[in-house]
Coordinates of C-alpha atoms in Angstrom, one line a residue:
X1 CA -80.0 114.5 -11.9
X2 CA -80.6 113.3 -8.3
X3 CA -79.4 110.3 -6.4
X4 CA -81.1 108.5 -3.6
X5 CA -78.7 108.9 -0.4
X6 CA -79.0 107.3 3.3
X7 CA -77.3 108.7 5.8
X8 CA -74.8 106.0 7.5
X9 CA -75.5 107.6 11.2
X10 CA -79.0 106.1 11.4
X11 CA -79.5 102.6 13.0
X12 CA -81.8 101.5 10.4
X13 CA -78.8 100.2 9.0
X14 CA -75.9 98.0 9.8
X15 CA -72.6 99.6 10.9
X16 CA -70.1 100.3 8.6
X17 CA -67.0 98.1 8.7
X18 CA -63.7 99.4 10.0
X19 CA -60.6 99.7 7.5
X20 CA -57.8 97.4 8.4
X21 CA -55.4 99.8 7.4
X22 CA -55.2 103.2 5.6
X23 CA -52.5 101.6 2.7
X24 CA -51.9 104.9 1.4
X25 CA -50.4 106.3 4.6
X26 CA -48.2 103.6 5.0
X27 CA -47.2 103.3 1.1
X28 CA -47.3 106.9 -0.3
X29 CA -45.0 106.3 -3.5
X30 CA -47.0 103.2 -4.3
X31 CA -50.2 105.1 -4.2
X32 CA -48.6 107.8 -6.2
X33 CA -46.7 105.2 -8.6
X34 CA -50.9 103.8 -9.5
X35 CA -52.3 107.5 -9.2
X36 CA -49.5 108.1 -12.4
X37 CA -49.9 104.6 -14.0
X38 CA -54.1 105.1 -13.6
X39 CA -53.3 108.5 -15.6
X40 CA -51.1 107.1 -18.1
X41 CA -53.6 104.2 -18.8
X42 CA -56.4 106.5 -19.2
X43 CA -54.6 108.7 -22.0
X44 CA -56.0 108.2 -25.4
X45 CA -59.0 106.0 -24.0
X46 CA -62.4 106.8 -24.5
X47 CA -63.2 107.9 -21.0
X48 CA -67.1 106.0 -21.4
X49 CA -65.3 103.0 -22.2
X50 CA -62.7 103.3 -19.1
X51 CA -65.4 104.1 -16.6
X52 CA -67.2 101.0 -17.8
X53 CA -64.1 98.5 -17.5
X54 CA -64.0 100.0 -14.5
X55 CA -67.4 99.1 -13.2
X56 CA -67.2 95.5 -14.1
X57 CA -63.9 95.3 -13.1
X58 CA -65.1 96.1 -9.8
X59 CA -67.8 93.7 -9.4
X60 CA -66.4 90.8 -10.7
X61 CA -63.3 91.5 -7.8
X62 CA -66.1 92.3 -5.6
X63 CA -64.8 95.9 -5.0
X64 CA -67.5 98.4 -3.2
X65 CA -65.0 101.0 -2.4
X66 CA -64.4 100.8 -6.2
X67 CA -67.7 100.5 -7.3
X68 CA -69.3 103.3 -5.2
X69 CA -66.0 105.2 -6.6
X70 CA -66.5 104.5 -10.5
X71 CA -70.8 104.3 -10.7
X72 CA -70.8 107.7 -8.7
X73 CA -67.3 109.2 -11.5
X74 CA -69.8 107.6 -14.5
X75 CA -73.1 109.3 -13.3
X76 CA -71.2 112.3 -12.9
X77 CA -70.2 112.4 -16.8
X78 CA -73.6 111.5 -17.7
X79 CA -73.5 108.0 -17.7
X80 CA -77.3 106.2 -17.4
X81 CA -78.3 104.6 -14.4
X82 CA -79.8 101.5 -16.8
X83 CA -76.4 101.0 -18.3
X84 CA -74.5 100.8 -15.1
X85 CA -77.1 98.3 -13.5
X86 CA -77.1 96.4 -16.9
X87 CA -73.4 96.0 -16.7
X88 CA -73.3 92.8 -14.7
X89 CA -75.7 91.2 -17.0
X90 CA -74.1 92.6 -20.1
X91 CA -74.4 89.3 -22.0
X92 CA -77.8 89.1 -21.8
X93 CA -77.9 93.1 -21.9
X94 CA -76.0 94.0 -25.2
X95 CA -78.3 96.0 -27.2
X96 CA -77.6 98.9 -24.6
X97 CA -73.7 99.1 -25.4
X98 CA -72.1 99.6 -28.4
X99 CA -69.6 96.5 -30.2
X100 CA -66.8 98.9 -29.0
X101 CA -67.8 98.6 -25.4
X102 CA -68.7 95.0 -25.9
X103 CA -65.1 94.5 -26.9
X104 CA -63.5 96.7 -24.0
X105 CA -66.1 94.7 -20.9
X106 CA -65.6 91.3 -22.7
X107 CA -61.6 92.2 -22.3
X108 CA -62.0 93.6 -19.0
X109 CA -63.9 90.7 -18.0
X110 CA -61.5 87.9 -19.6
X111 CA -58.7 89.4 -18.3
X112 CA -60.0 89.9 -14.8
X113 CA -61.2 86.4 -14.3
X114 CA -58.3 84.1 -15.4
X115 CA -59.8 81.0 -14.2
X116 CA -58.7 79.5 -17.3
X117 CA -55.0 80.8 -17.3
X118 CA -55.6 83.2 -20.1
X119 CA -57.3 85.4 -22.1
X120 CA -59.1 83.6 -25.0
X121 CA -58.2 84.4 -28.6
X122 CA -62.2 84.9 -29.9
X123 CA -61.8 87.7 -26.4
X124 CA -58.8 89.6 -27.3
X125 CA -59.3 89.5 -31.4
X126 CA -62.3 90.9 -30.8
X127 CA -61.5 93.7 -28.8
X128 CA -58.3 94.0 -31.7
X129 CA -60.8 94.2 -34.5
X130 CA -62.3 97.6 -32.2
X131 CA -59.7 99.3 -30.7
X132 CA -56.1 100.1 -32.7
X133 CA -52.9 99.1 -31.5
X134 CA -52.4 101.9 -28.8
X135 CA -55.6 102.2 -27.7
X136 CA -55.9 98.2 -27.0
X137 CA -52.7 99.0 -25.0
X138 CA -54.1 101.7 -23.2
X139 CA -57.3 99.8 -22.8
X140 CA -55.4 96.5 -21.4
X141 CA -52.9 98.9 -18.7
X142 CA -56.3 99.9 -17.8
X143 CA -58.0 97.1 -16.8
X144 CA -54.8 96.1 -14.8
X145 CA -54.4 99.0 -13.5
X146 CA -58.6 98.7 -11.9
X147 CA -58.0 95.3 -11.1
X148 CA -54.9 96.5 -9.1
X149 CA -56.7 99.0 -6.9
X150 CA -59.6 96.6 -7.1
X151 CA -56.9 94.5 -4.6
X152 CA -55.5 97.1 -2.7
X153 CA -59.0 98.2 -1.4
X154 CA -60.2 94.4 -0.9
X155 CA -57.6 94.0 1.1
X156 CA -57.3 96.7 3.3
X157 CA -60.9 96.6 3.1
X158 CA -61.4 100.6 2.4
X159 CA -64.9 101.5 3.1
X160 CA -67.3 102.8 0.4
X161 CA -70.0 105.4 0.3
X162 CA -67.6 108.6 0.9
X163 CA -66.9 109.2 -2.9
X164 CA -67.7 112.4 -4.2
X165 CA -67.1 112.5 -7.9
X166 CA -64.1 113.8 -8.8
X167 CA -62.3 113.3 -5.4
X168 CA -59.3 111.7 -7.4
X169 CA -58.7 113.4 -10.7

């Protein structure tokens, strides 16, 4: 498998943005306390799954540190390039996930966008009837757990495209 990479030195495109701060120098045991509670939520979870909350996670917050992050982690394991692209349309888009991962985005996705003050009933029943008791626990300290960093790089506005897959296991 190959990607298609630009090189950020040339001048056909625009400069990257600076950082306003490197949070992880300046908060060590907090990065350490999310690197352990991003490890914790991940056990017992289908990793396919994760990776996909993940993702649309990240682009709902509007996370590219996160996205470039998680599509590069996802095409690592073998994950398709049409899924991933599908992902933000995956209501119109089901028939290339399974009810399982329907379940976990439609979670991800109620939970990440609380415009209403909460995650609807149909949402979280749904994802109930899929996933047993401690996987649906896992599954939900997962999505907080991306919608966490999600904030932490929006913020500090880390600057995406120098992932390599991996980098953070």
């Amino acid at each position: 498998m190959t990607t298609n990479t630009h090189s950020h030195a040339t001048s056909e495109y625009a400069p990257e943005h600076t950082p306003r701060m490197q949070w992880t120098e300046h908060a060590p045991d907090v990065y350490k306390a999310m690197a352990r509670l991003d490890a914790a939520s991940r056990k017992g979870l289908d990793p396919v799954v994760a990776e996909l909350v993940k993702i649309r996670c990240s682009q709902l917050n509007h996370c590219a540190f996160c996205l470039d992050m998680h599509t590069k982690d996802a095409l690592a394991a073998g994950e398709s390039i049409e899924r991933i692209v599908q992902l933000s349309a995956w209501e119109e888009s089901q028939h290339f996930y399974t009810p399982k991962e329907i379940a976990a985005i439609g979670l991800a996705e109620a939970m990440t966008v609380l415009t209403d003050g909460f995650v609807p009933d149909e949402v979280y029943a749904t994802a109930a009837k899929h996933f047993d008791e401690a996987e649906l626990a896992h599954l939900i300290a997962a999505i907080i757990t991306i919608n966490s960093w999600n904030r932490f790089a929006v913020t500090t506005r880390m600057v995406p495209g120098h992932y390599t897959p991996g980098d953070h296991r």
